[in-house]
PDB file of C-alpha atoms in Angstrom:
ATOM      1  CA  UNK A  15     -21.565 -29.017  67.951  1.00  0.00           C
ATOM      2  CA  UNK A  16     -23.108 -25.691  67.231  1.00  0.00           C
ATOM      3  CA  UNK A  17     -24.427 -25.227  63.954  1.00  0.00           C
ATOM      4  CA  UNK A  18     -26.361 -22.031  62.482  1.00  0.00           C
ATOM      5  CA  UNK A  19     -27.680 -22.071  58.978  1.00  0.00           C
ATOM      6  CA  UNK A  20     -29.274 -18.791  57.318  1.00  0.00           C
ATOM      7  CA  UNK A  21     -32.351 -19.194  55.157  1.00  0.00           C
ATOM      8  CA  UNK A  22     -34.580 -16.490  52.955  1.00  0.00           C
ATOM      9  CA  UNK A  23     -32.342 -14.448  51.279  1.00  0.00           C
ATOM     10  CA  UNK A  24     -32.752 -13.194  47.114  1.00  0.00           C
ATOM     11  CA  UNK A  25     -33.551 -10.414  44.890  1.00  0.00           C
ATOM     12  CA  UNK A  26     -36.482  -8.242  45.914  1.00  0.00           C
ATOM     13  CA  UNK A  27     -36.988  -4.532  44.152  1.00  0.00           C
ATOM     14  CA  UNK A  28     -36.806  -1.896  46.516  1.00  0.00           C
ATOM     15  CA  UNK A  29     -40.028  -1.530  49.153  1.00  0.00           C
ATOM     16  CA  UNK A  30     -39.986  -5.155  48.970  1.00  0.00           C
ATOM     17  CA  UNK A  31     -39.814  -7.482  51.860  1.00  0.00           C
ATOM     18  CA  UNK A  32     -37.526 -10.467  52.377  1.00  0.00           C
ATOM     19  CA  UNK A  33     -37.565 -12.642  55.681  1.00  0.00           C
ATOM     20  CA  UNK A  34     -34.153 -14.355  56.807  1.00  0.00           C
ATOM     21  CA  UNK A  35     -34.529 -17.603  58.644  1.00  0.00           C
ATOM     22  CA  UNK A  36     -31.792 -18.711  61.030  1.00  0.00           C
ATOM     23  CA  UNK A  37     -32.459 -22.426  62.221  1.00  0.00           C
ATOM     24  CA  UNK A  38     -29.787 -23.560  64.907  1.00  0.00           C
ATOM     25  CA  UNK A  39     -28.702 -26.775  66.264  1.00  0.00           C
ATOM     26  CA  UNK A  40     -26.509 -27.785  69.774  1.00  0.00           C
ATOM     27  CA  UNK A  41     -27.490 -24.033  71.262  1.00  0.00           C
ATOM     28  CA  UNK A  42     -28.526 -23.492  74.486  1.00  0.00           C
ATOM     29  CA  UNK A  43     -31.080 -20.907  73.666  1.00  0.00           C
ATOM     30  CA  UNK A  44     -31.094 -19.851  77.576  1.00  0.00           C
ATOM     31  CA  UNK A  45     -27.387 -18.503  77.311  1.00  0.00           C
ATOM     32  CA  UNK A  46     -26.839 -17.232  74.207  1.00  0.00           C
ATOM     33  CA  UNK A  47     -28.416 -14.054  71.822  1.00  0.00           C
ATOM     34  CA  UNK A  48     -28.652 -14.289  68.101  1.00  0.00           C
ATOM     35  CA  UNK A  49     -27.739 -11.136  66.064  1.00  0.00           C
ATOM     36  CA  UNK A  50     -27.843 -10.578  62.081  1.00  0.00           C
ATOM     37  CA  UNK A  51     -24.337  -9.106  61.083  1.00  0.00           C
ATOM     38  CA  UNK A  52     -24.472  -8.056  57.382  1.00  0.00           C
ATOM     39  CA  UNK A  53     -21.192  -7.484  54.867  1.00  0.00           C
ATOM     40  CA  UNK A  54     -22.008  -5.141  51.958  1.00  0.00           C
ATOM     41  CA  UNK A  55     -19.340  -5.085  49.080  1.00  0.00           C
ATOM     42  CA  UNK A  56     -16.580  -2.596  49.997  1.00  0.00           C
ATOM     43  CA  UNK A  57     -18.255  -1.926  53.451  1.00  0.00           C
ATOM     44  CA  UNK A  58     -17.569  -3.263  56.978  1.00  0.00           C
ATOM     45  CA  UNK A  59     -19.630  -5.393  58.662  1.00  0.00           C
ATOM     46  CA  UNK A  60     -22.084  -4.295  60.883  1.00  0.00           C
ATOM     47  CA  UNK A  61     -24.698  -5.900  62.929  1.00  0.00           C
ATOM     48  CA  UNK A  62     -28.181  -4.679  62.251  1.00  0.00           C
ATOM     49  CA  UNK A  63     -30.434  -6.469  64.608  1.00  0.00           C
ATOM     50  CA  UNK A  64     -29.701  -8.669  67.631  1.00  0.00           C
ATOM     51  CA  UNK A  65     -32.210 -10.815  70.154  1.00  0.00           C
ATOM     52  CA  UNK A  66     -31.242 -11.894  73.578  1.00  0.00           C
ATOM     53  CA  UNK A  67     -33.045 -15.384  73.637  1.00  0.00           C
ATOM     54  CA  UNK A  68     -33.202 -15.628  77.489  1.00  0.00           C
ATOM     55  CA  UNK A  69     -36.092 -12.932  77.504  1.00  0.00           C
ATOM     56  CA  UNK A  70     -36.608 -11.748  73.797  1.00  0.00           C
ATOM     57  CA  UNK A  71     -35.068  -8.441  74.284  1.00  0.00           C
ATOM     58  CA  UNK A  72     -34.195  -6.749  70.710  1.00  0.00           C
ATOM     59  CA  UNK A  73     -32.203  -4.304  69.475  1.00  0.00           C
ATOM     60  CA  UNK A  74     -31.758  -2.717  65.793  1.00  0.00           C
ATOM     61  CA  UNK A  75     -29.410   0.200  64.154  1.00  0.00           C
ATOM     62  CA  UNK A  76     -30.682   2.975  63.579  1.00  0.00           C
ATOM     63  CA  UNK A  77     -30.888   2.457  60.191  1.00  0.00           C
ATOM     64  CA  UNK A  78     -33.562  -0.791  60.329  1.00  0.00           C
ATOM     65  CA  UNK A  79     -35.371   0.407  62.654  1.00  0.00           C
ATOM     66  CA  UNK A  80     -38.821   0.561  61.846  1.00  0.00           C
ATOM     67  CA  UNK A  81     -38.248  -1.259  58.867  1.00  0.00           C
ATOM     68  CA  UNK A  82     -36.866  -4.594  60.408  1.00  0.00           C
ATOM     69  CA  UNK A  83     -38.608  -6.451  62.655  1.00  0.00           C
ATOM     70  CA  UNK A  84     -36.204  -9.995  64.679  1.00  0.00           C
ATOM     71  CA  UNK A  85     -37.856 -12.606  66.466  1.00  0.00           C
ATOM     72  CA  UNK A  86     -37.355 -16.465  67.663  1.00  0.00           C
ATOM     73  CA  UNK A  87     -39.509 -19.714  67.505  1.00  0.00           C
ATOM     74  CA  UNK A  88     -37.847 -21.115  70.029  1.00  0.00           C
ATOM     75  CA  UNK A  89     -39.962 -24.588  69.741  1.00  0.00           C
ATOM     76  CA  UNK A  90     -37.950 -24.699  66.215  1.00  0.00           C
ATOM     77  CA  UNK A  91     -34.810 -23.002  67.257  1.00  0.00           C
ATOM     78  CA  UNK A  92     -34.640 -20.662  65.383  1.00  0.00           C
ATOM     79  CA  UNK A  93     -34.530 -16.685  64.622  1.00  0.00           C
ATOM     80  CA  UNK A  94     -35.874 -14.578  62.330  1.00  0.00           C
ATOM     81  CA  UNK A  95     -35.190 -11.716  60.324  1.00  0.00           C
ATOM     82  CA  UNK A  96     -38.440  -9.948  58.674  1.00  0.00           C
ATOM     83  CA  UNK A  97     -37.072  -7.420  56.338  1.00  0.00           C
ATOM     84  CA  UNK A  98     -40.009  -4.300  55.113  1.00  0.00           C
ATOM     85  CA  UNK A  99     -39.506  -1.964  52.739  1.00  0.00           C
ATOM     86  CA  UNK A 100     -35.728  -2.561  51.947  1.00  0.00           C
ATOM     87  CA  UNK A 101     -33.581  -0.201  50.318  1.00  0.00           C
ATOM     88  CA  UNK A 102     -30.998  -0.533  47.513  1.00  0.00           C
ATOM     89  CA  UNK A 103     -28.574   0.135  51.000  1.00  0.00           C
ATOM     90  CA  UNK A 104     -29.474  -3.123  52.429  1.00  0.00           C
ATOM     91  CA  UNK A 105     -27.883  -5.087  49.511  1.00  0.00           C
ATOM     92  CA  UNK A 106     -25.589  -7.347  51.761  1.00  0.00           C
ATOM     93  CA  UNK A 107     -25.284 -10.812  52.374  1.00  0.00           C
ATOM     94  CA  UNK A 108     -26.296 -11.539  56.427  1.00  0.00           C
ATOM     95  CA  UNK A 109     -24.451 -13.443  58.691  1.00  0.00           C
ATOM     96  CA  UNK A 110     -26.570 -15.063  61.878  1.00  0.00           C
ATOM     97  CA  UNK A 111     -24.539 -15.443  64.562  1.00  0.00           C
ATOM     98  CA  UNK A 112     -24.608 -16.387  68.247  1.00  0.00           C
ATOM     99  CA  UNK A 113     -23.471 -14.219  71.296  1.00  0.00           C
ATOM    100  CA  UNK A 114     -23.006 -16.065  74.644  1.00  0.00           C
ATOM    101  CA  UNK A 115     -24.430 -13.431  76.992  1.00  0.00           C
ATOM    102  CA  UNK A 116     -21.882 -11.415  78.979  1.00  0.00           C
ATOM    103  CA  UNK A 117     -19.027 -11.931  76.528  1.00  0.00           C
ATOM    104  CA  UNK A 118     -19.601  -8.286  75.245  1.00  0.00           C
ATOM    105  CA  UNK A 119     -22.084  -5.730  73.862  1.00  0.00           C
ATOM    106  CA  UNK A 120     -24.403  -7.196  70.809  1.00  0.00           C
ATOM    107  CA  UNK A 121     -22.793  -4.778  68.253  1.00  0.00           C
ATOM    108  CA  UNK A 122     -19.156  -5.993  68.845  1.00  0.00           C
ATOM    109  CA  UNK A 123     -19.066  -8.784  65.808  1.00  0.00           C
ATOM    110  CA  UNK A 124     -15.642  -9.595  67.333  1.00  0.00           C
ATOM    111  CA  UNK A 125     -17.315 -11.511  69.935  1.00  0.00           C
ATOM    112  CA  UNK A 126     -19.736 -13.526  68.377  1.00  0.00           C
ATOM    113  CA  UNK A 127     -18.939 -17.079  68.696  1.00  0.00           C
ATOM    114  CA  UNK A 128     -21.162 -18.896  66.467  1.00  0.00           C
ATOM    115  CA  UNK A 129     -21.541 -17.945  63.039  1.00  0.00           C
ATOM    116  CA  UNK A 130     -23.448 -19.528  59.781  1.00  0.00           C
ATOM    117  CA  UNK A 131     -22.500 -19.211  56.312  1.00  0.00           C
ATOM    118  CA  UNK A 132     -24.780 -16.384  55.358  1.00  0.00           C
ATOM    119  CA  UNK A 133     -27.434 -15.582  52.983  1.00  0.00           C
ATOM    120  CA  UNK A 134     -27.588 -12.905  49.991  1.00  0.00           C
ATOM    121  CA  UNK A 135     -30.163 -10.061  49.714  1.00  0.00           C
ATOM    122  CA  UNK A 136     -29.989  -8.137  46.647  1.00  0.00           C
ATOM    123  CA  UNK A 137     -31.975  -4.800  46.383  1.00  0.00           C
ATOM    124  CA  UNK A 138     -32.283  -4.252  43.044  1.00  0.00           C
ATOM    125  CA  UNK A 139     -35.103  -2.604  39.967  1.00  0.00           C
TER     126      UNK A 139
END
């Protein structure tokens, strides 16, 4: 059984930092690609930041780049998030997820197969 559980999320002020842990269990890190899909009240989801685990490739939205940084330990299983200078626009709460590679493009959230429970960031003074 496949089991993702997200980690690191809370209240930071704005140009604070915030890192997101995503610990798996029962993944085959060698077919599958972790992403960070984040819900913001009244918003659609959207995934911000996605890793392909067979060969660390990364990709971001436009609007983290820069700012957001993902990453795996894959001796611990698990994926990062490292959040920089986060806006009051990042208030969200952010889904880890898993992709088995080949089953469609990292931004379709439709296709994710594995998902945790999430974790809350709050951007607030």
């Amino acid at each position: 059984e496949v089991q993702l559980v997200e980690s690191g999320g809370g209240l930071v002020q704005p140009g604070g930092s915030l890192r997101l842990s995503c610990a798996s269990s029962g993944l085959n890190f060698d077919d599958y690609g972790i992403g960070w899909i984040r819900r913001a009240p009244k918003k659609d989801p959207e995934a911000v930041s996605y890793i392909r685990l067979s060969d660390d490739h990364t990709w971001y939205i436009d609007a983290v780049k820069g700012r957001f940084t993902i990453f795996s330990d894959n001796a611990k299983n698990t994926v990062y998030l490292q959040m920089n200078s986060l806006k009051p626009e990042d208030l969200a709460t952010y889904y880890c997820a898993a992709l088995e590679e080949g089953q469609g493009t990292w931004d379709s959230i439709a296709r994710y197969k594995y998902w945790g429970r999430g974790t809350q960031v709050t951007v607030s003074s």
